[in-house]
CSV table of N, CA and C and ligand atoms in Angstrom, one decimal:
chain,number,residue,atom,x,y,z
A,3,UNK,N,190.7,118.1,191.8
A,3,UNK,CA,190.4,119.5,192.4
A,3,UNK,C,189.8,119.3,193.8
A,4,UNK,N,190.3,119.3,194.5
A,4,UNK,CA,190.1,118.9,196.0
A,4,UNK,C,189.9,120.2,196.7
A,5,UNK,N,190.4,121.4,196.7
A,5,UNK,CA,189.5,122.7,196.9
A,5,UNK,C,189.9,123.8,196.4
A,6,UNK,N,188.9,123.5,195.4
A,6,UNK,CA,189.8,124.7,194.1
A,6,UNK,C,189.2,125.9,194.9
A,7,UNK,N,187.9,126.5,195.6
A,7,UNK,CA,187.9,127.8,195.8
A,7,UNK,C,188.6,128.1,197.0
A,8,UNK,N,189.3,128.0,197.9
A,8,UNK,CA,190.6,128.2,198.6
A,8,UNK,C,191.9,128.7,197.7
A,9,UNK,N,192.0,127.8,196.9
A,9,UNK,CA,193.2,127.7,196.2
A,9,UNK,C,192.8,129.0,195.4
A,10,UNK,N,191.7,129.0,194.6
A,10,UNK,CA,191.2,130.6,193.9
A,10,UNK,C,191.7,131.7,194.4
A,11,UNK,N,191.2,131.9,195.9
A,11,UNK,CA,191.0,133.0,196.3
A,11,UNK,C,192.7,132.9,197.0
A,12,UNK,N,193.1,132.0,197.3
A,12,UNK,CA,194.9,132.3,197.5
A,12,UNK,C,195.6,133.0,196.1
A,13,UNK,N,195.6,132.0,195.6
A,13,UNK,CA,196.2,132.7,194.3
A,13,UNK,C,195.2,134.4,194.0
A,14,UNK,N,194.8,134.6,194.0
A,14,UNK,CA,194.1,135.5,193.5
A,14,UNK,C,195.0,136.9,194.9
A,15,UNK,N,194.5,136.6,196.0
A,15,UNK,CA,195.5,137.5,196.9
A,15,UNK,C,197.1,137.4,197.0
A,16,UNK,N,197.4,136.4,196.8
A,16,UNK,CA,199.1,136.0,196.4
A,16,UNK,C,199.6,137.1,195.8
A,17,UNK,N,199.0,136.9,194.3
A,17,UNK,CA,199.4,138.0,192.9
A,17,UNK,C,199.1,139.1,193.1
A,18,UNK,N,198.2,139.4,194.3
A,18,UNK,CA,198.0,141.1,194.0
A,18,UNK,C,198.8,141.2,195.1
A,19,UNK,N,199.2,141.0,196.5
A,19,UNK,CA,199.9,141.1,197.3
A,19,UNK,C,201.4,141.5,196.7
A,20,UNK,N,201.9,140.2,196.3
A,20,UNK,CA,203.3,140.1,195.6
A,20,UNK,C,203.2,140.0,194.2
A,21,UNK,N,202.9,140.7,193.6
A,21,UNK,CA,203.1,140.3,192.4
A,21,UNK,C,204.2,140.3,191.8
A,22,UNK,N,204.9,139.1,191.0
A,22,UNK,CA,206.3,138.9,190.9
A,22,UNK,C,207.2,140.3,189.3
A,23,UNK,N,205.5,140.5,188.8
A,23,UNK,CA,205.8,141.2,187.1
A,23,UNK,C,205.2,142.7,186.9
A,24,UNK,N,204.9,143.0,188.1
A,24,UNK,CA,204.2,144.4,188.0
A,24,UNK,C,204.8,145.3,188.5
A,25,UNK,N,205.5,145.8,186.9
A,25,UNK,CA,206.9,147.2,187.8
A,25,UNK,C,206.7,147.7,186.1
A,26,UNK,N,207.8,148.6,185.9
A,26,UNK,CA,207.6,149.5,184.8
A,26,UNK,C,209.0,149.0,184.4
A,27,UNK,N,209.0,147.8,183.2
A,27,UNK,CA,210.1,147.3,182.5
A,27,UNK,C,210.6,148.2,181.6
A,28,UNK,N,211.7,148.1,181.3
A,28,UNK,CA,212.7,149.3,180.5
A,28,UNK,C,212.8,148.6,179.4
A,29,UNK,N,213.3,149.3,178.9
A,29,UNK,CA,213.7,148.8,176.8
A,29,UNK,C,212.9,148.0,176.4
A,30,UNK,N,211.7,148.0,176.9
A,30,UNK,CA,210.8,147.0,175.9
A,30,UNK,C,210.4,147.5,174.5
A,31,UNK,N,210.6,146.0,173.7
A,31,UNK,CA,210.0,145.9,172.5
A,31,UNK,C,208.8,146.6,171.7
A,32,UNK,N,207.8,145.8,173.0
A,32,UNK,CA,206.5,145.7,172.5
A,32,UNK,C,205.6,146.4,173.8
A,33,UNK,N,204.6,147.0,173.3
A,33,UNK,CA,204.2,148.0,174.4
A,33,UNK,C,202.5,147.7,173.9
A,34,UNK,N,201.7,147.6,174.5
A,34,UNK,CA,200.2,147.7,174.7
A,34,UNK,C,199.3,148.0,175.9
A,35,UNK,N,198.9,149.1,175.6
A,35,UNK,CA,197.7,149.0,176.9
A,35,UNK,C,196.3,148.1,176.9
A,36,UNK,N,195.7,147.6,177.4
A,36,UNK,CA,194.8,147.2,177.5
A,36,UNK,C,193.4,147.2,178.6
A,37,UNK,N,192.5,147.8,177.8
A,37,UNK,CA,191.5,147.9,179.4
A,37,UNK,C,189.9,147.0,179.3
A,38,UNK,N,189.9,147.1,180.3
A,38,UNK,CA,188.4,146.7,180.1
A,38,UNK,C,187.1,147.6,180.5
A,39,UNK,N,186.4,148.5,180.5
A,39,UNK,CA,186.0,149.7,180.5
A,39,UNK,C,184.2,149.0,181.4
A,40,UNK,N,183.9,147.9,181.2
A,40,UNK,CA,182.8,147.1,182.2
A,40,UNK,C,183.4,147.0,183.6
A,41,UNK,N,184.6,147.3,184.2
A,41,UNK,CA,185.4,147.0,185.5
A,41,UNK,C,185.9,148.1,186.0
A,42,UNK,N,186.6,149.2,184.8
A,42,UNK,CA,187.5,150.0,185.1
A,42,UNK,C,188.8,149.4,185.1
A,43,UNK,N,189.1,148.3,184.4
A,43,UNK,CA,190.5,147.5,184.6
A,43,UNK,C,191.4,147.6,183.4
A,44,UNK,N,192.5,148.7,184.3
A,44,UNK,CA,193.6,148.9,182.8
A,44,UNK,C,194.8,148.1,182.9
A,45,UNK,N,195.7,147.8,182.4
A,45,UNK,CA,196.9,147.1,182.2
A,45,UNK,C,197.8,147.7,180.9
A,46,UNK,N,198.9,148.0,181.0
A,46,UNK,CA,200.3,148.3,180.3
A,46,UNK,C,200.9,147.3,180.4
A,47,UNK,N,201.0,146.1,179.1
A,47,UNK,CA,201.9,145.2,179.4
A,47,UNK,C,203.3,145.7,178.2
A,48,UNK,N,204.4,144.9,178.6
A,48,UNK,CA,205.6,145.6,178.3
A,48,UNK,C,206.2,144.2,177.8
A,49,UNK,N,207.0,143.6,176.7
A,49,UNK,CA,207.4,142.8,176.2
A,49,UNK,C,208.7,143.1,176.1
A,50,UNK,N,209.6,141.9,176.3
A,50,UNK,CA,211.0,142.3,175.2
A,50,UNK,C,211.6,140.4,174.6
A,51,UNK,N,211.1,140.9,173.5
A,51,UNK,CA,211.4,139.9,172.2
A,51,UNK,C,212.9,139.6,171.4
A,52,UNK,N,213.3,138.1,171.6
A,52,UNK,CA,214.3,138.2,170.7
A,52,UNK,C,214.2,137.1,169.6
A,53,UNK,N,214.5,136.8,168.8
A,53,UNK,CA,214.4,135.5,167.7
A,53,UNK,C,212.8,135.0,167.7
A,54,UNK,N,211.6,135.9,168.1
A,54,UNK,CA,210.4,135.1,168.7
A,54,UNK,C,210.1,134.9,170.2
A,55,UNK,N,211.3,134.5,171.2
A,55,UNK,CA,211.1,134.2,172.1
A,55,UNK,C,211.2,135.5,173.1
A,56,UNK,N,209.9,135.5,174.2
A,56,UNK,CA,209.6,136.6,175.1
A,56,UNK,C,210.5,136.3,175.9
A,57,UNK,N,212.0,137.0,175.9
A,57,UNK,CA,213.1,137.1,177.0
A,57,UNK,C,212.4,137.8,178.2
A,58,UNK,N,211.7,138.9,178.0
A,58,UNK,CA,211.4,139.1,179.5
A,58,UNK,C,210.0,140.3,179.3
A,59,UNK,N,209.3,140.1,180.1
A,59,UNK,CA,208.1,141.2,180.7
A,59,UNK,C,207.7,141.6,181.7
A,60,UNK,N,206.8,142.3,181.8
A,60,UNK,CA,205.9,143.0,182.8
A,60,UNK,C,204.4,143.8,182.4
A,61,UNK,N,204.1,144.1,183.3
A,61,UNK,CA,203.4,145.0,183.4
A,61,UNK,C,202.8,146.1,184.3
A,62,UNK,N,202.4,147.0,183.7
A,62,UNK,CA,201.7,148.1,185.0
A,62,UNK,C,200.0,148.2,185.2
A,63,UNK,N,199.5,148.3,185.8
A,63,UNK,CA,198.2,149.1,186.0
A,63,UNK,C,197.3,148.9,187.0
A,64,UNK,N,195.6,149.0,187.2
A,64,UNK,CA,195.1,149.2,187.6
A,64,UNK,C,194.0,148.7,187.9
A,65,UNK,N,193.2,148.2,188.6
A,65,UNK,CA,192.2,147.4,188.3
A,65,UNK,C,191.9,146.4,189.4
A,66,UNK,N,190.7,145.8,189.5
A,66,UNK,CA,190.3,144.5,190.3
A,66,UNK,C,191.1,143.3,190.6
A,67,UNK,N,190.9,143.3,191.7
A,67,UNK,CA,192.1,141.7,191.9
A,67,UNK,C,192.1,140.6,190.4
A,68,UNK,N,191.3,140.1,190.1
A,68,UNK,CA,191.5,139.2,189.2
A,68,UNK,C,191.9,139.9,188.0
A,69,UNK,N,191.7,140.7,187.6
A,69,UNK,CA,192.6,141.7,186.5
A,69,UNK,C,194.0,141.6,186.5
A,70,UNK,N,194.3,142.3,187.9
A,70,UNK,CA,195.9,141.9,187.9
A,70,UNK,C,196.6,141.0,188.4
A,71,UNK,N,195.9,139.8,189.1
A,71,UNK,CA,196.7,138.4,189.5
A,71,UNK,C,196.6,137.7,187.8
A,72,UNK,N,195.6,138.3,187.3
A,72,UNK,CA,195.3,136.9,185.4
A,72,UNK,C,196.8,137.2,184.7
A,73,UNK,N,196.9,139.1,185.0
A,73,UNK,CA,198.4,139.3,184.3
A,73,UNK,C,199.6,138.8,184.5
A,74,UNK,N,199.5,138.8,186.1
A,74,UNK,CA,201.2,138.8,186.8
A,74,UNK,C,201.0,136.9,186.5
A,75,UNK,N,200.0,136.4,186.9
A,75,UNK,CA,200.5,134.9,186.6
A,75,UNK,C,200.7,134.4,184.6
A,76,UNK,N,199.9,135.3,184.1
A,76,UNK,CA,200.2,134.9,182.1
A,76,UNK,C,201.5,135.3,182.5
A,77,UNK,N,202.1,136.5,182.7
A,77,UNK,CA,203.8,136.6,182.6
A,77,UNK,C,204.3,135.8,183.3
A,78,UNK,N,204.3,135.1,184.5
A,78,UNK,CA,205.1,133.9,185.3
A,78,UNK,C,205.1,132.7,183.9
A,79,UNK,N,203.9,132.7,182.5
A,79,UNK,CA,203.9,131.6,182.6
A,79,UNK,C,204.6,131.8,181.1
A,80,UNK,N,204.7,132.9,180.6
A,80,UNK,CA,204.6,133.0,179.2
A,80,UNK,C,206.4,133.7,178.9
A,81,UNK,N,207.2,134.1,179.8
A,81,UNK,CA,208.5,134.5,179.9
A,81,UNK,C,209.3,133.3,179.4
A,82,UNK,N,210.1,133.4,178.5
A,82,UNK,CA,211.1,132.5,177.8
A,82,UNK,C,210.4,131.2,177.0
A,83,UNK,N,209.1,131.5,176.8
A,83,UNK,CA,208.2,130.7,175.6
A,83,UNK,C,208.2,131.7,174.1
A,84,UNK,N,208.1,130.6,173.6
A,84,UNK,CA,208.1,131.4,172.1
A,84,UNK,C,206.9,132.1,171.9
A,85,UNK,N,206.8,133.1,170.8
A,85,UNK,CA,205.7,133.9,170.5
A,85,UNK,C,204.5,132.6,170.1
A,86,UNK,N,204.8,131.5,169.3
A,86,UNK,CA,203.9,130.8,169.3
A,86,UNK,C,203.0,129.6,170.3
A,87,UNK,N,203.9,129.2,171.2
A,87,UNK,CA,203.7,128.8,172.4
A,87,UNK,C,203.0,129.8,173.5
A,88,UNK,N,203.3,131.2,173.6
A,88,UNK,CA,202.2,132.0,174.5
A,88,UNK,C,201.0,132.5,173.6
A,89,UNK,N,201.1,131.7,172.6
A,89,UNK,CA,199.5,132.2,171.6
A,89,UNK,C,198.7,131.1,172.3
A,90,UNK,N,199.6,130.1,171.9
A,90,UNK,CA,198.7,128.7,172.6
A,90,UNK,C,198.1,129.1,174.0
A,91,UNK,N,199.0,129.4,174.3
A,91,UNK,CA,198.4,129.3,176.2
A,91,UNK,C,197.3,130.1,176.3
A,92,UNK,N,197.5,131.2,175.6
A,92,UNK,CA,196.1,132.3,175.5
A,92,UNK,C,195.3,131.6,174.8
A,93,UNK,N,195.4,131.1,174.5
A,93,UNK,CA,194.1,130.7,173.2
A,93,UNK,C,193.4,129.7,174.4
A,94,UNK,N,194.1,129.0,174.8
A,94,UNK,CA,193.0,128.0,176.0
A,94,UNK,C,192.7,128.4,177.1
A,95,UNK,N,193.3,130.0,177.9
A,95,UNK,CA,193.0,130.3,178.7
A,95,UNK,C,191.4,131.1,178.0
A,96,UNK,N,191.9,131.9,177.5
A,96,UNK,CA,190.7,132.0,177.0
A,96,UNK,C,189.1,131.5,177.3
A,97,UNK,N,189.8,130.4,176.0
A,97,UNK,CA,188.7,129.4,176.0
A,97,UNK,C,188.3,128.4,176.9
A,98,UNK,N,188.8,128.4,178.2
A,98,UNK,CA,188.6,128.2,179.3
A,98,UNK,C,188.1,128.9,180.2
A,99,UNK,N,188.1,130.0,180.5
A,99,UNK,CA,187.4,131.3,180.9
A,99,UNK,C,185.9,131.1,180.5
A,100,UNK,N,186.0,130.9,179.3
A,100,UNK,CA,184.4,130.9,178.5
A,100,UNK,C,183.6,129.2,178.5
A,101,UNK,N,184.6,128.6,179.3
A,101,UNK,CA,183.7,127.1,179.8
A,101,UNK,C,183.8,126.1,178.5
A,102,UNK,N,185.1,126.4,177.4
A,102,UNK,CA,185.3,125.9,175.9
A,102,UNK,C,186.9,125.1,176.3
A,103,UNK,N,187.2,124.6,177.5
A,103,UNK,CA,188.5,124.0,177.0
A,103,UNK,C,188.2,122.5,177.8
A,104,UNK,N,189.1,122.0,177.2
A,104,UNK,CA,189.3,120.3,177.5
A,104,UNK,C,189.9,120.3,179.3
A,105,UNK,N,189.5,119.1,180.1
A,105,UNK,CA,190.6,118.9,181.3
A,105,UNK,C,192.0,119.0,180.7
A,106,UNK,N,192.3,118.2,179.7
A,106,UNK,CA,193.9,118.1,179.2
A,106,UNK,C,194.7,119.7,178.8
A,107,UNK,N,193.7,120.3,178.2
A,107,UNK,CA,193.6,121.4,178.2
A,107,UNK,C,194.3,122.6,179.5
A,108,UNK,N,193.2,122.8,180.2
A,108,UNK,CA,193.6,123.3,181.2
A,108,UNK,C,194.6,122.8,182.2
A,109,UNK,N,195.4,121.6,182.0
A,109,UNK,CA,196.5,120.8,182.9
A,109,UNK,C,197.9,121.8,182.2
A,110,UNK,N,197.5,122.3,181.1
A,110,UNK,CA,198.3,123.0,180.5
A,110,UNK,C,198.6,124.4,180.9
A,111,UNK,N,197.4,124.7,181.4
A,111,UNK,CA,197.7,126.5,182.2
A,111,UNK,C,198.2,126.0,183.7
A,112,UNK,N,198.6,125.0,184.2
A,112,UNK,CA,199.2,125.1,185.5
A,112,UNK,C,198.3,125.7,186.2
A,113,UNK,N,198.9,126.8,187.1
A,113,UNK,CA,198.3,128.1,187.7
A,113,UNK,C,197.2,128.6,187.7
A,114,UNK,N,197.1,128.9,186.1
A,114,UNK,CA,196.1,129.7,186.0
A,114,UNK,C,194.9,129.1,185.6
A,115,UNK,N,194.8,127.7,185.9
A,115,UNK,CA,193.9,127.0,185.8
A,115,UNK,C,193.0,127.2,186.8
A,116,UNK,N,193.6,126.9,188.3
A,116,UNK,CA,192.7,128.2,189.4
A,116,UNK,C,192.0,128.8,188.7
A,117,UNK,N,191.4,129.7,187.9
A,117,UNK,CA,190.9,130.6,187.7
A,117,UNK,C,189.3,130.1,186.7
A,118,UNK,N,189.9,128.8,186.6
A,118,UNK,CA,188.8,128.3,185.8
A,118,UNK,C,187.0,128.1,185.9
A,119,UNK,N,187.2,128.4,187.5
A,119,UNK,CA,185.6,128.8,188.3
A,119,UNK,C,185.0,130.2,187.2
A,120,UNK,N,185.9,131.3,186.7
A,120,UNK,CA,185.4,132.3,186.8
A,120,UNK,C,184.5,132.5,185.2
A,121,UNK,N,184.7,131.3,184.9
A,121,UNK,CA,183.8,130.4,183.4
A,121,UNK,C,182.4,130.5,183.8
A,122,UNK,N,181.8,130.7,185.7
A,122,UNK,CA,180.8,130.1,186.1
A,122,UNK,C,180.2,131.9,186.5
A,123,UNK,N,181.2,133.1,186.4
A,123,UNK,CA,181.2,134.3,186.5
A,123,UNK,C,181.2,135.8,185.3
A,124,UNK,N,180.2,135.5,185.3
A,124,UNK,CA,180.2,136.1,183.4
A,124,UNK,C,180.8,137.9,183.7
A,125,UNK,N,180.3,138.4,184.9
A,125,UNK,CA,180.8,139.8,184.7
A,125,UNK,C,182.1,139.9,185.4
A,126,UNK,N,182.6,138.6,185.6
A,126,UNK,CA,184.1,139.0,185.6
A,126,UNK,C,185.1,138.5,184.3
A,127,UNK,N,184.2,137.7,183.7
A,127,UNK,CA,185.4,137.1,182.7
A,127,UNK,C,186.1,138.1,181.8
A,128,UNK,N,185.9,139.5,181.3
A,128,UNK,CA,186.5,140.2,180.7
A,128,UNK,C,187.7,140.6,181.2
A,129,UNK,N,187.4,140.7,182.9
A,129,UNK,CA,188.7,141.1,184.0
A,129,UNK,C,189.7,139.7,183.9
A,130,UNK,N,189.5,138.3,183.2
A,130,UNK,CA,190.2,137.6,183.8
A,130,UNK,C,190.7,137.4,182.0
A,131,UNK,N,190.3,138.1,180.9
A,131,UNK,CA,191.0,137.5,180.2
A,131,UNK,C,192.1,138.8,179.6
A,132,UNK,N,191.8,139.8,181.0
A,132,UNK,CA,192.3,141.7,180.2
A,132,UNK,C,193.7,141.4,179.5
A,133,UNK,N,194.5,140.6,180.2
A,133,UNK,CA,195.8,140.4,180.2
A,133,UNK,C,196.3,139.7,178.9
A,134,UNK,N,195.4,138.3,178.5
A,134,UNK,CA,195.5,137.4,177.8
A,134,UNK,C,195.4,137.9,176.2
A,135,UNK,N,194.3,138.8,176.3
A,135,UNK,CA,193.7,139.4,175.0
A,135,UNK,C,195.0,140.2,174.5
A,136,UNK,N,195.1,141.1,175.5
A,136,UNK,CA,196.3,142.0,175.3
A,136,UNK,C,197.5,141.6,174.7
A,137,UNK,N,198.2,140.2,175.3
A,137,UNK,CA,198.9,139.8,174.9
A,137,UNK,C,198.5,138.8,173.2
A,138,UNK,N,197.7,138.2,173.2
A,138,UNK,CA,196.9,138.4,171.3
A,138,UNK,C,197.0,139.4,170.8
A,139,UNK,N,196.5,140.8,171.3
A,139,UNK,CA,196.7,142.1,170.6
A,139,UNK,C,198.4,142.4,170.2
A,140,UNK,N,199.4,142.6,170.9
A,140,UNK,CA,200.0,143.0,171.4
A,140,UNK,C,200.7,142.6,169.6
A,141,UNK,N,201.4,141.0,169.6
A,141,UNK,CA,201.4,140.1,168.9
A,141,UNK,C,200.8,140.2,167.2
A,142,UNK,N,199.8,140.9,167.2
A,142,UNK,CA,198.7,140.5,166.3
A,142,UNK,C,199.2,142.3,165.6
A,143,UNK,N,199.5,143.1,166.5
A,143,UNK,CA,199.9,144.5,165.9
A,143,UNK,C,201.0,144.6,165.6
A,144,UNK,N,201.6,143.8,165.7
A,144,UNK,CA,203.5,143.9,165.4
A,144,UNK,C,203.7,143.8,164.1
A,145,UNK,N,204.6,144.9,163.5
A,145,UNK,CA,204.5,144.8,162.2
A,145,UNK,C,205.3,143.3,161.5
A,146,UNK,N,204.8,142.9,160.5
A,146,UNK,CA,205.6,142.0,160.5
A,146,UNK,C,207.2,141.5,159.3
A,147,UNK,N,207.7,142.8,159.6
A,147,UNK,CA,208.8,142.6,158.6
A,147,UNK,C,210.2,142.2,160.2
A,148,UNK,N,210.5,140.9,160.3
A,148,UNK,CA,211.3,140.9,161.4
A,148,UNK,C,212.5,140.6,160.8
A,149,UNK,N,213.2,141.5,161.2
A,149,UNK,CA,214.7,141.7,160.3
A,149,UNK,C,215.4,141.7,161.5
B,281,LIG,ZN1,187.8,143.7,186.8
C-alpha cells in the first residue's frame, strides 16, 4: 500500500465522475432500493439473473460520493459472477469496512479494497456498505422456487 489515500480519493472521484453502471437497466430481474437515511444515500440497484449467474446490472440513485463509487465499483466487480460468488465478495467487503477481514481477504476485492481506510470512518461506513447490503437483500428476498 504505497499510497492508498491518493488512490482513495481517485477511485472515489473516478466512479462518481464516470460511473461505468449508473443508468436505468431494462428487463431486470431483480429490483431493490436501498437507502441509508444517516447520509440521505439512496440506491435502485437493478439485476438480471440467469442459471444463478448475474448476466448484467446497474443502478440508479442518489447520494454522497462514497455511496455511489461503493455501487458502480460492486457492479464492475460482481457482473458475470455467480449469485454465490457475489455473496462472497459482500460478505468481506463488508467485513472489511468494519476492520473484520484478513489481507488475503481484501486482495480479493481488487478495487474496492481502496476503500478499506473507511473501516477507520464510522459515519461513513453505512454509505460504503449501501450498495453491498442491498445486494444481500436483494438475493435474500428472492423467492425461492427457481424454475
Ligand atoms: Zn453517504
Amino acid at each position: 500500500m504505497i499510497d492508498n489515500r491518493s488512490f482513495y480519493n481517485e477511485i472515489l472521484t473516478e466512479h462518481n465522475m464516470h460511473p461505468d453502471f449508473k443508468y436505468d437497466l431494462e428487463n431486470a430481474d431483480l429490483i431493490l432500493d436501498g437507502i441509508n437515511p444517516s447520509c440521505g444515500d439512496e440506491i435502485t440497484l437493478k439485476l438480471k439473473v440467469e442459471d444463478d449467474v448475474i448476466v448484467d446490472g446497474a443502478f440508479v440513485g442518489d447520494g454522497c460520493a462514497i455511496s455511489q463509487a461503493s455501487a458502480d465499483i460492486m457492479l464492475g466487480m460482481i457482473i458475470g459472477k455467480t449469485r454465490e460468488e457475489a455473496l462472497h465478495l459482500a460478505d468481506i467487503f463488508i467485513r472489511m469496512i468494519k476492520g473484520n477481514a484478513t489481507e488475503e481477504e481484501i486482495d480479493e476485492l481488487e478495487e474496492a479494497g481502496a476503500l478499506r481506510d473507511i473501516s477507520h470512518m464510522p459515519s461513513r461506513v453505512k454509505c460504503a456498505v449501501l450498495g453491498w447490503h442491498t445486494l444481500e437483500e436483494i438475493f435474500k428476498n428472492r423467492s425461492s422456487n427457481n424454475t
